[in-house]
Every structure is written in structure tokens, then in C-alpha cells.
Amino acid sequence: MARRRKKLGEILVSWEKLDPNALADAIAYASEHGKRIGEALVELELVAEEDVTKALATQFDLEYVDLDKNVVVPAVLELLPQELVMRHTIIPMSQEGNRLKIIIHDPLDLELLDMLRFRLNMEIDTALAPKSKIQRFIDTFLNRSVDASMDEAIEEIDRDADLLRDEQTAMKKARIKGEEADAPVVKLINLIINEAVRMRASDIHIEPMADRVRVRYRVDGVCIVRDNIPKGMQNAVLARLKIMSGIDIAEKRLPQDGRIKMRIGKQNIDFRVSSLPAYHGESVVLRILRPDSVNIGIMGLGFEQDDYDRFKRIIRQPNGIFLVTGPTGSGKTTTLYAALQELNRPDKKIITAEDPVEYNFTGMNQCQVREDIGLSFARILRAMLRQAPNIILVGEIRDREVGEVAIQAALTGHLVFSTLHTNDAPSAIARLIDMGIKPFLVASSIQAIMAQRLIRIICPECKEIDPAPDKFILRMLGITDADLEGKHVYRGAGCQRCTGTGYRGRQGIFEMLEMNNELRELAFKRAPTNQLRRAARAGGMRSLLEDGKLKILRGVTTPDEVARITQEEGMVAIEEEVE
């Protein structure tokens, strides 16, 4: 009789890595979200990924490989095509005759093993390692590989520098199609784009300067210099980018916009391209639009539990306006998309007006603003109301006309989501009134206003206790010795995984203002912002600074990061409270 294979949860419970009650919660979570039990345990932070992988190795009687102990020589990566290694997150370990041993993270991915056997015409043996450690190993190796390849491409183009300074020759070189993808200009641009995507960059900046062309990536909101391309290559590089994005290659006097679609790894990624004439040549920025960057769900936004409960309750209101405020790049659109995805059901009709439509969502009617033909926010919004929607998203309230139509929509039974550029939540009320919208309409239509910023999260791979946090910054943030009793301040030491920054990924900090009778009365009376703030605080609103403070004490981020983002707003709030 065959021996029964123990279940993953049973193994972890027997190892005392998991409480039986927590296992029951994880099973329910996995069932509800269509995930495997191992994924659920890691997502809920009940068990470390390494322990789950070790339990899987025990369950399937496979070898567990500790990649931190340098058991794999980078040279063996050459045994598999780089494209397969990146797409499937696998590492070739060794080869003996016609047998190839590879490290994988999912022992149930039988389709992958069949594909490798067919494609390589070899027998495949497997070992297990955590997916994050496999990815880190691949990134480390490929970064070296990319550096070498970029240097090689730059040297090759540099040899033709005299030719490329001639604009017509540069354009011809840049027009090389896919069948000549090994051409140095094409190779260099592809390497830059692929590396930026792998590094989780949000933007690629190609900036001509007096003596060079600077390449920078924006990672977690901060620009880092990646490379300097010789000035002689400027024409060829810019021409290639303009051809790829469908921009007029001959127009150098006016700003232009275009798009690039590329398949990188397992994803189809869009790049929004902007060219801007500058003193030393056209500056080109590629905005990377990843499908997964807006599919993080409400839980992934970074809410504290009380704000999370309030947010879910507010977005389920039958009507009214919910505003999200903050500067450009503070994650407003991502937050609203998360809310819409939560509400996107067959019984709800959702229509959006956006400028531009960056991400496509099944089940939503998305409209692109086109000012050049008169298709403005206000015109789309009026047309929307004849489409009998339940939920409306207006990309931004820019003027009185859009604001008034949005308010009329809210007052006639629609739930309206929109954004506004203000520093904090209470000042959004004054901003709408300053636009010329009548105070009684503002007071009666708004359900809630939420201000937000994005802060960098400490890298989990190199996270450590900060033995001597800056006392001045702690005092400025209002963190006292009593707050720190029994707790620690953490920092990132810097590692390969976070490219030495100590941070990896971002979360939001929030200021949630929920309208009540007192706030409606103050809005109706055109009360100043400091009065609105005091009333909001009395009603339970936590400031951006206070939300950041909670995340410091939970070890999510550092005092320096919260001070960088909230110092100005925090000081303004304190001054208003003193008044």
C-alpha cells in the first residue's frame, strides 16, 4: 500500500513552525483568494518563505538548496538560455551526461519540467529553493552580465562615433529592425529597458548633457544614475527611441508623446514616452506601465487597520464624492484603481474619464480625454450621466466646470471618485470653494477626503535594528522614549537585493478625513483650513506624520524616510494646532 504523502500544513505544524488555529485561517484565506496554502502562509506572514520551501522539499522528497552558501557557481547559468532562466525563475545547478539538475521553487509545475525536457532534449532532475532567493541570485548574475553587455555595446558604437555624429547616418543606424537586433544601438536600448524593468524602475530618463548622455532610473521614487553614454552616440540613441515609440524623428523643436509595447519576461509592458527639447538635445523619459503595479489590492496599499476599515466602508457608499489628494507621483491613481477593482462586479456599471488611460481593466468603461478635439473631462462626465452608471471615476478635478458636474453626479445618486492636487485633506475643501463651487454643494456632496504620500519600505533582506537613530529626527517626528519602550527603530544595511539603498518597495501613509455634521457646517461657512483641520482631528483623523510614526514603530520604514516625506506637512500641521 502506497504511503500517504503528508500535507504541507501538517509538516509545518509538526515542526512547530505553525499554530493549528493559524493553519485553519490560512486554509480559509487560500480558498477565498484561489491561492495555494504555501502562498497563503507566506502572504499572511504566518511562516517564513524559507520554512515553507523546506517543508515542500520534505513533502516531495526533494533536495533543499541554500543559495546563501554559494553552492552554485554563476558560470552554470550558461547551461540554460537567459530568457528561460528569467521567465521561469529557475537556476541550472549541474550537468552529468544527458541529465540536467535545476533549482526550482514550485514542485507542482509539471508543465515547466515537460517543456524543459522537450526543448533541451535532456532528462531533468530538480531541487528546491525559495523563489525570492532564486530571483536574487539571477538578478546578481544578470546585473554583471548587463554591465558587461552595455560596456560592449557602447564600445562598439563608440568605434563608429564619427559616423554617428552625422545625423542622417545615425537615423539609418537607428532604423534597424528586429531582424538585426544584434546591432549595437538596438542592443544598448534593449539592455537599458530590460534592466530598468528588472530593477522595478518607474521611469527611464535619457538626458543629453554638455559632454555626455546621462541615463537614470527612478526606483521607489528616487532617481539613481545608471550610466553615462558618450556624447557621440546621442543622435543614434535618441533616434532609435523615437522610432520605437512612433514619434516624428525629424521634429526636434516641439515636445512629443508616444508609446512602446514590449514583452519582457512573462509580461506585456507599455512604455509612455515623452520627448522634450532642451539646451543640449532632446530629453526623453520612458514611463514604465506594469500591469501588476496597480493590481496590489486594498490590503497592499499600506493602511493601518482602522483606516482600512473606514476606507472599505466609505467606498461602499451608494453616492457622494470620495477625493484622494496629494502631489504628482503620490499614488493617487493606484489607490482609486484598487477601490474600483474592489467594487468591479457584474451588477455595477463603472465608467472612467482619464488623461491618459494608462491601464486597461476588464469590466470597466474607460474614456480617454482628448482636448485637441474638444473631448474634455466635463464633456465626458456629462455624457457619462446618460449611460446610467453606478460608479464614476474622474481622473482629476481641474476647474469649476468639472467640479460642478461631478458634484451634480454625486447628488443625483452616483458614487464619484476623483483626485485633487492639495497638500493635505482639509485644504481640499477650501480648494474646491476657491474654484468657485458653492460651499453648500461642497458640504453636502463630499463623503470623505484622503491625502496620501508614498514612503520607501525597509528591505527585508538587510533589515536590522538601528543602534543609534537620530534623536533630532525622532524629536521632530514626535517619537518619545515612552513610544520606543519595548520597541526598536529599524534600518536597511544595504544589500544586492536593494542595490545598496536599504529600501525595497513603497507603501502609502494616509490622512483620512470623513465628513461629519461639524465639518459640513464649517465648509458651508467657508471656515479657514486650520479650523477644518482641528475639527477633522477631533473627529478621528490621523495626520500623515502620525501615520508615518506608526509605521516607524512597526518597523516598516525609517525615521529619515518619514521626515523626508512629511516634514513640511507635519510642521504646518503643528503650527496650525498651536494657533
Short mmCIF file of N, CA and C in Angstrom, two decimals, residues 167-307:
data_model
loop_
_atom_site.label_atom_id
_atom_site.label_comp_id
_atom_site.label_asym_id
_atom_site.label_seq_id
_atom_site.Cartn_x
_atom_site.Cartn_y
_atom_site.Cartn_z
N GLU A 167 23.92 63.18 -38.61
CA GLU A 167 22.53 62.88 -38.25
C GLU A 167 21.88 61.86 -39.17
N GLN A 168 22.11 61.96 -40.46
CA GLN A 168 21.48 61.03 -41.40
C GLN A 168 21.97 59.59 -41.17
N THR A 169 23.27 59.44 -40.92
CA THR A 169 23.82 58.11 -40.64
C THR A 169 23.23 57.56 -39.36
N ALA A 170 23.11 58.42 -38.33
CA ALA A 170 22.55 57.99 -37.05
C ALA A 170 21.12 57.50 -37.22
N MET A 171 20.34 58.21 -38.05
CA MET A 171 18.95 57.80 -38.27
C MET A 171 18.89 56.45 -38.98
N LYS A 172 19.77 56.24 -39.95
CA LYS A 172 19.78 54.95 -40.66
C LYS A 172 20.14 53.82 -39.70
N LYS A 173 21.12 54.06 -38.84
CA LYS A 173 21.51 53.04 -37.87
C LYS A 173 20.36 52.75 -36.92
N ALA A 174 19.65 53.80 -36.52
CA ALA A 174 18.57 53.64 -35.55
C ALA A 174 17.36 52.94 -36.14
N ARG A 175 17.23 52.94 -37.47
CA ARG A 175 16.07 52.32 -38.11
C ARG A 175 16.19 50.82 -38.23
N ILE A 176 17.25 50.25 -37.70
CA ILE A 176 17.46 48.79 -37.77
C ILE A 176 16.27 48.06 -37.17
N LYS A 177 15.74 47.12 -37.88
CA LYS A 177 14.55 46.39 -37.42
C LYS A 177 14.95 45.17 -36.59
N GLY A 178 13.93 44.42 -36.20
CA GLY A 178 14.13 43.29 -35.31
C GLY A 178 15.07 42.23 -35.87
N GLU A 179 15.11 42.10 -37.22
CA GLU A 179 15.95 41.04 -37.76
C GLU A 179 17.43 41.35 -37.56
N GLU A 180 17.77 42.59 -37.21
CA GLU A 180 19.15 42.94 -36.93
C GLU A 180 19.28 43.39 -35.48
N ALA A 181 18.67 42.63 -34.60
CA ALA A 181 18.59 43.02 -33.18
C ALA A 181 19.94 43.01 -32.49
N ASP A 182 20.97 42.41 -33.13
CA ASP A 182 22.30 42.40 -32.52
C ASP A 182 23.06 43.70 -32.79
N ALA A 183 22.49 44.58 -33.59
CA ALA A 183 23.14 45.86 -33.87
C ALA A 183 23.35 46.61 -32.55
N PRO A 184 24.49 47.28 -32.38
CA PRO A 184 24.83 47.85 -31.07
C PRO A 184 23.82 48.87 -30.53
N VAL A 185 23.25 49.73 -31.39
CA VAL A 185 22.27 50.72 -30.90
C VAL A 185 21.04 50.01 -30.36
N VAL A 186 20.55 49.04 -31.12
CA VAL A 186 19.37 48.27 -30.71
C VAL A 186 19.66 47.51 -29.42
N LYS A 187 20.83 46.88 -29.37
CA LYS A 187 21.20 46.09 -28.20
C LYS A 187 21.27 46.97 -26.95
N LEU A 188 21.88 48.14 -27.08
CA LEU A 188 22.03 49.04 -25.93
C LEU A 188 20.67 49.47 -25.38
N ILE A 189 19.77 49.90 -26.27
CA ILE A 189 18.44 50.36 -25.83
C ILE A 189 17.68 49.21 -25.18
N ASN A 190 17.73 48.02 -25.77
CA ASN A 190 17.04 46.86 -25.18
C ASN A 190 17.59 46.50 -23.81
N LEU A 191 18.92 46.58 -23.66
CA LEU A 191 19.54 46.30 -22.36
C LEU A 191 19.08 47.29 -21.30
N ILE A 192 19.04 48.57 -21.66
CA ILE A 192 18.60 49.62 -20.71
C ILE A 192 17.16 49.36 -20.28
N ILE A 193 16.28 49.09 -21.24
CA ILE A 193 14.87 48.89 -20.93
C ILE A 193 14.67 47.64 -20.08
N ASN A 194 15.32 46.54 -20.47
CA ASN A 194 15.17 45.29 -19.71
C ASN A 194 15.68 45.43 -18.28
N GLU A 195 16.82 46.09 -18.12
CA GLU A 195 17.38 46.25 -16.78
C GLU A 195 16.49 47.13 -15.91
N ALA A 196 15.95 48.20 -16.47
CA ALA A 196 15.08 49.10 -15.71
C ALA A 196 13.83 48.36 -15.22
N VAL A 197 13.26 47.52 -16.08
CA VAL A 197 12.08 46.74 -15.67
C VAL A 197 12.45 45.78 -14.56
N ARG A 198 13.60 45.12 -14.69
CA ARG A 198 14.02 44.16 -13.66
C ARG A 198 14.31 44.85 -12.33
N MET A 199 14.77 46.09 -12.38
CA MET A 199 15.08 46.83 -11.14
C MET A 199 13.84 47.50 -10.55
N ARG A 200 12.66 47.25 -11.14
CA ARG A 200 11.39 47.80 -10.66
C ARG A 200 11.32 49.32 -10.82
N ALA A 201 12.04 49.85 -11.80
CA ALA A 201 12.02 51.30 -12.02
C ALA A 201 10.65 51.73 -12.54
N SER A 202 10.26 52.96 -12.21
CA SER A 202 9.01 53.51 -12.74
C SER A 202 9.26 54.37 -13.96
N ASP A 203 10.48 54.90 -14.10
CA ASP A 203 10.82 55.77 -15.24
C ASP A 203 12.26 55.53 -15.66
N ILE A 204 12.51 55.73 -16.97
CA ILE A 204 13.87 55.76 -17.50
C ILE A 204 14.09 57.16 -18.06
N HIS A 205 15.15 57.83 -17.62
CA HIS A 205 15.46 59.19 -18.06
C HIS A 205 16.71 59.17 -18.93
N ILE A 206 16.57 59.59 -20.19
CA ILE A 206 17.71 59.72 -21.11
C ILE A 206 17.93 61.23 -21.27
N GLU A 207 19.03 61.75 -20.69
CA GLU A 207 19.20 63.21 -20.57
C GLU A 207 20.51 63.66 -21.21
N PRO A 208 20.45 64.28 -22.40
CA PRO A 208 21.66 64.83 -23.02
C PRO A 208 22.25 65.96 -22.17
N MET A 209 23.57 65.91 -21.96
CA MET A 209 24.27 66.96 -21.23
C MET A 209 25.39 67.49 -22.12
N ALA A 210 26.18 68.40 -21.61
CA ALA A 210 27.19 69.06 -22.44
C ALA A 210 28.21 68.07 -23.00
N ASP A 211 28.63 67.10 -22.18
CA ASP A 211 29.71 66.21 -22.61
C ASP A 211 29.33 64.73 -22.61
N ARG A 212 28.06 64.41 -22.30
CA ARG A 212 27.64 63.01 -22.23
C ARG A 212 26.12 62.93 -22.28
N VAL A 213 25.60 61.69 -22.36
CA VAL A 213 24.16 61.47 -22.25
C VAL A 213 23.95 60.64 -20.97
N ARG A 214 23.28 61.24 -20.00
CA ARG A 214 23.10 60.57 -18.71
C ARG A 214 21.86 59.68 -18.75
N VAL A 215 22.00 58.46 -18.20
CA VAL A 215 20.88 57.52 -18.08
C VAL A 215 20.57 57.35 -16.60
N ARG A 216 19.32 57.64 -16.23
CA ARG A 216 18.91 57.48 -14.83
C ARG A 216 17.62 56.66 -14.77
N TYR A 217 17.48 55.87 -13.70
CA TYR A 217 16.24 55.14 -13.41
C TYR A 217 15.63 55.74 -12.14
N ARG A 218 14.31 55.83 -12.13
CA ARG A 218 13.64 56.22 -10.89
C ARG A 218 13.12 54.94 -10.23
N VAL A 219 13.71 54.58 -9.10
CA VAL A 219 13.35 53.37 -8.37
C VAL A 219 12.81 53.77 -7.00
N ASP A 220 11.60 53.32 -6.69
CA ASP A 220 10.94 53.67 -5.42
C ASP A 220 10.92 55.19 -5.20
N GLY A 221 10.69 55.93 -6.30
CA GLY A 221 10.52 57.38 -6.20
C GLY A 221 11.80 58.18 -6.18
N VAL A 222 12.96 57.52 -6.21
CA VAL A 222 14.25 58.23 -6.13
C VAL A 222 15.07 57.93 -7.39
N CYS A 223 15.61 58.98 -8.02
CA CYS A 223 16.41 58.80 -9.24
C CYS A 223 17.81 58.31 -8.89
N ILE A 224 18.28 57.30 -9.63
CA ILE A 224 19.66 56.82 -9.47
C ILE A 224 20.35 56.85 -10.83
N VAL A 225 21.60 57.31 -10.86
CA VAL A 225 22.35 57.36 -12.12
C VAL A 225 22.81 55.96 -12.47
N ARG A 226 22.48 55.49 -13.66
CA ARG A 226 22.84 54.13 -14.09
C ARG A 226 24.07 54.13 -14.97
N ASP A 227 24.15 55.08 -15.91
CA ASP A 227 25.27 55.05 -16.86
C ASP A 227 25.42 56.41 -17.51
N ASN A 228 26.57 56.62 -18.13
CA ASN A 228 26.81 57.80 -18.95
C ASN A 228 27.23 57.32 -20.33
N ILE A 229 26.43 57.67 -21.33
CA ILE A 229 26.70 57.26 -22.71
C ILE A 229 27.52 58.37 -23.38
N PRO A 230 28.53 58.02 -24.18
CA PRO A 230 29.33 59.05 -24.86
C PRO A 230 28.46 59.99 -25.70
N LYS A 231 28.86 61.26 -25.72
CA LYS A 231 28.08 62.30 -26.43
C LYS A 231 27.91 61.97 -27.91
N GLY A 232 28.92 61.30 -28.51
CA GLY A 232 28.85 60.97 -29.93
C GLY A 232 27.74 60.00 -30.29
N MET A 233 27.20 59.30 -29.28
CA MET A 233 26.13 58.33 -29.53
C MET A 233 24.74 58.95 -29.37
N GLN A 234 24.67 60.22 -29.01
CA GLN A 234 23.39 60.86 -28.69
C GLN A 234 22.38 60.74 -29.83
N ASN A 235 22.79 61.10 -31.06
CA ASN A 235 21.85 61.09 -32.19
C ASN A 235 21.25 59.70 -32.42
N ALA A 236 22.12 58.67 -32.39
CA ALA A 236 21.65 57.31 -32.66
C ALA A 236 20.70 56.83 -31.57
N VAL A 237 21.03 57.09 -30.30
CA VAL A 237 20.20 56.63 -29.18
C VAL A 237 18.83 57.31 -29.21
N LEU A 238 18.81 58.64 -29.39
CA LEU A 238 17.53 59.36 -29.41
C LEU A 238 16.69 58.97 -30.63
N ALA A 239 17.34 58.80 -31.76
CA ALA A 239 16.60 58.41 -32.97
C ALA A 239 15.97 57.04 -32.79
N ARG A 240 16.71 56.10 -32.21
CA ARG A 240 16.18 54.74 -32.01
C ARG A 240 14.96 54.77 -31.09
N LEU A 241 15.03 55.53 -30.00
CA LEU A 241 13.90 55.63 -29.06
C LEU A 241 12.68 56.25 -29.74
N LYS A 242 12.90 57.26 -30.58
CA LYS A 242 11.78 57.93 -31.26
C LYS A 242 11.13 57.00 -32.29
N ILE A 243 11.93 56.21 -32.96
CA ILE A 243 11.37 55.26 -33.93
C ILE A 243 10.54 54.20 -33.21
N MET A 244 11.07 53.66 -32.12
CA MET A 244 10.36 52.63 -31.36
C MET A 244 9.01 53.12 -30.85
N SER A 245 8.94 54.41 -30.48
CA SER A 245 7.72 54.94 -29.87
C SER A 245 6.79 55.63 -30.87
N GLY A 246 7.15 55.60 -32.14
CA GLY A 246 6.28 56.17 -33.16
C GLY A 246 6.28 57.69 -33.20
N ILE A 247 7.34 58.30 -32.70
CA ILE A 247 7.46 59.77 -32.68
C ILE A 247 8.13 60.24 -33.97
N ASP A 248 7.76 61.43 -34.43
CA ASP A 248 8.36 62.01 -35.64
C ASP A 248 9.85 62.24 -35.40
N ILE A 249 10.68 61.51 -36.13
CA ILE A 249 12.12 61.54 -35.89
C ILE A 249 12.74 62.87 -36.33
N ALA A 250 12.10 63.57 -37.26
CA ALA A 250 12.67 64.81 -37.78
C ALA A 250 12.30 66.02 -36.94
N GLU A 251 11.26 65.92 -36.10
CA GLU A 251 10.81 67.06 -35.29
C GLU A 251 11.62 67.15 -34.00
N LYS A 252 12.38 68.24 -33.88
CA LYS A 252 13.22 68.42 -32.69
C LYS A 252 12.87 69.69 -31.92
N ARG A 253 11.92 70.46 -32.43
CA ARG A 253 11.62 71.76 -31.81
C ARG A 253 10.47 71.70 -30.82
N LEU A 254 9.60 70.68 -30.94
CA LEU A 254 8.39 70.61 -30.12
C LEU A 254 8.39 69.35 -29.26
N PRO A 255 7.73 69.43 -28.09
CA PRO A 255 7.56 68.20 -27.27
C PRO A 255 6.69 67.20 -28.02
N GLN A 256 6.96 65.91 -27.86
CA GLN A 256 6.17 64.86 -28.50
C GLN A 256 5.92 63.73 -27.51
N ASP A 257 4.84 62.98 -27.75
CA ASP A 257 4.50 61.83 -26.91
C ASP A 257 4.31 60.60 -27.79
N GLY A 258 4.68 59.45 -27.26
CA GLY A 258 4.50 58.19 -27.98
C GLY A 258 4.38 57.04 -27.01
N ARG A 259 4.26 55.83 -27.56
CA ARG A 259 4.16 54.62 -26.72
C ARG A 259 4.99 53.51 -27.32
N ILE A 260 5.51 52.66 -26.44
CA ILE A 260 6.22 51.45 -26.86
C ILE A 260 5.56 50.28 -26.16
N LYS A 261 5.33 49.20 -26.87
CA LYS A 261 4.82 47.96 -26.27
C LYS A 261 5.89 46.89 -26.44
N MET A 262 6.27 46.26 -25.34
CA MET A 262 7.29 45.21 -25.39
C MET A 262 6.91 44.07 -24.45
N ARG A 263 7.30 42.85 -24.84
CA ARG A 263 7.14 41.71 -23.95
C ARG A 263 8.46 41.46 -23.24
N ILE A 264 8.43 41.58 -21.93
CA ILE A 264 9.63 41.39 -21.11
C ILE A 264 9.32 40.32 -20.08
N GLY A 265 10.05 39.19 -20.15
CA GLY A 265 9.72 38.07 -19.27
C GLY A 265 8.36 37.52 -19.62
N LYS A 266 7.47 37.46 -18.62
CA LYS A 266 6.12 36.93 -18.84
C LYS A 266 5.09 38.04 -19.04
N GLN A 267 5.53 39.30 -19.06
CA GLN A 267 4.60 40.41 -19.09
C GLN A 267 4.68 41.21 -20.39
N ASN A 268 3.50 41.68 -20.83
CA ASN A 268 3.46 42.68 -21.89
C ASN A 268 3.45 44.05 -21.20
N ILE A 269 4.50 44.83 -21.43
CA ILE A 269 4.66 46.10 -20.71
C ILE A 269 4.57 47.26 -21.68
N ASP A 270 3.82 48.28 -21.27
CA ASP A 270 3.70 49.52 -22.05
C ASP A 270 4.67 50.55 -21.50
N PHE A 271 5.22 51.37 -22.40
CA PHE A 271 6.08 52.48 -22.00
C PHE A 271 5.48 53.75 -22.60
N ARG A 272 5.18 54.72 -21.76
CA ARG A 272 4.71 56.01 -22.25
C ARG A 272 5.93 56.90 -22.43
N VAL A 273 6.16 57.36 -23.65
CA VAL A 273 7.40 58.06 -23.98
C VAL A 273 7.12 59.54 -24.18
N SER A 274 7.96 60.38 -23.57
CA SER A 274 7.83 61.83 -23.72
C SER A 274 9.18 62.39 -24.13
N SER A 275 9.20 63.20 -25.20
CA SER A 275 10.44 63.88 -25.60
C SER A 275 10.25 65.39 -25.41
N LEU A 276 11.29 66.04 -24.88
CA LEU A 276 11.22 67.47 -24.58
C LEU A 276 12.50 68.15 -25.05
N PRO A 277 12.38 69.12 -25.98
CA PRO A 277 13.59 69.83 -26.44
C PRO A 277 14.26 70.55 -25.27
N ALA A 278 15.57 70.35 -25.12
CA ALA A 278 16.33 71.00 -24.05
C ALA A 278 17.61 71.60 -24.66
N TYR A 279 18.40 72.25 -23.82
CA TYR A 279 19.55 73.02 -24.31
C TYR A 279 20.57 72.13 -25.03
N HIS A 280 20.85 70.95 -24.50
CA HIS A 280 21.88 70.08 -25.07
C HIS A 280 21.30 68.98 -25.95
N GLY A 281 20.02 69.04 -26.27
CA GLY A 281 19.38 68.00 -27.07
C GLY A 281 18.09 67.54 -26.41
N GLU A 282 17.34 66.69 -27.09
CA GLU A 282 16.04 66.27 -26.56
C GLU A 282 16.18 65.32 -25.37
N SER A 283 15.49 65.68 -24.28
CA SER A 283 15.42 64.80 -23.12
C SER A 283 14.25 63.85 -23.33
N VAL A 284 14.50 62.54 -23.16
CA VAL A 284 13.45 61.53 -23.36
C VAL A 284 13.22 60.77 -22.06
N VAL A 285 11.95 60.64 -21.69
CA VAL A 285 11.59 59.89 -20.49
C VAL A 285 10.62 58.79 -20.87
N LEU A 286 10.92 57.57 -20.44
CA LEU A 286 10.03 56.42 -20.66
C LEU A 286 9.37 56.08 -19.33
N ARG A 287 8.05 56.24 -19.26
CA ARG A 287 7.30 55.86 -18.06
C ARG A 287 6.90 54.40 -18.20
N ILE A 288 7.31 53.55 -17.26
CA ILE A 288 7.06 52.12 -17.34
C ILE A 288 5.71 51.80 -16.71
N LEU A 289 4.79 51.25 -17.51
CA LEU A 289 3.44 50.95 -17.03
C LEU A 289 3.28 49.44 -16.91
N ARG A 290 3.51 48.93 -15.69
CA ARG A 290 3.39 47.49 -15.45
C ARG A 290 1.97 47.14 -15.06
N PRO A 291 1.39 46.06 -15.60
CA PRO A 291 0.04 45.66 -15.18
C PRO A 291 -0.04 45.32 -13.70
N ASP A 292 1.04 44.72 -13.14
CA ASP A 292 0.97 44.29 -11.74
C ASP A 292 1.11 45.43 -10.75
N SER A 293 1.56 46.62 -11.21
CA SER A 293 1.78 47.73 -10.27
C SER A 293 0.47 48.31 -9.75
N VAL A 294 -0.65 48.09 -10.46
CA VAL A 294 -1.93 48.58 -9.96
C VAL A 294 -2.84 47.45 -9.51
N ASN A 295 -2.34 46.23 -9.53
CA ASN A 295 -3.14 45.09 -9.09
C ASN A 295 -2.74 44.64 -7.69
N ILE A 296 -2.45 45.60 -6.82
CA ILE A 296 -1.94 45.24 -5.50
C ILE A 296 -3.06 45.04 -4.48
N GLY A 297 -4.28 45.49 -4.80
CA GLY A 297 -5.38 45.32 -3.86
C GLY A 297 -5.32 46.33 -2.73
N ILE A 298 -6.44 46.49 -2.03
CA ILE A 298 -6.53 47.48 -0.95
C ILE A 298 -5.56 47.14 0.18
N MET A 299 -5.42 45.84 0.49
CA MET A 299 -4.53 45.43 1.59
C MET A 299 -3.09 45.84 1.33
N GLY A 300 -2.68 45.89 0.06
CA GLY A 300 -1.29 46.19 -0.27
C GLY A 300 -0.96 47.67 -0.27
N LEU A 301 -1.96 48.53 -0.04
CA LEU A 301 -1.72 49.98 -0.09
C LEU A 301 -0.96 50.48 1.14
N GLY A 302 -1.11 49.78 2.27
CA GLY A 302 -0.38 50.18 3.48
C GLY A 302 -1.23 50.80 4.56
N PHE A 303 -2.55 50.58 4.53
CA PHE A 303 -3.43 51.15 5.55
C PHE A 303 -3.18 50.52 6.91
N GLU A 304 -3.28 51.33 7.97
CA GLU A 304 -3.43 50.79 9.32
C GLU A 304 -4.85 50.22 9.41
N GLN A 305 -5.10 49.33 10.37
CA GLN A 305 -6.35 48.58 10.40
C GLN A 305 -7.57 49.49 10.47
N ASP A 306 -7.53 50.55 11.31
CA ASP A 306 -8.71 51.42 11.44
C ASP A 306 -9.00 52.18 10.15
N ASP A 307 -7.93 52.68 9.48
CA ASP A 307 -8.13 53.37 8.20
C ASP A 307 -8.60 52.40 7.12
#
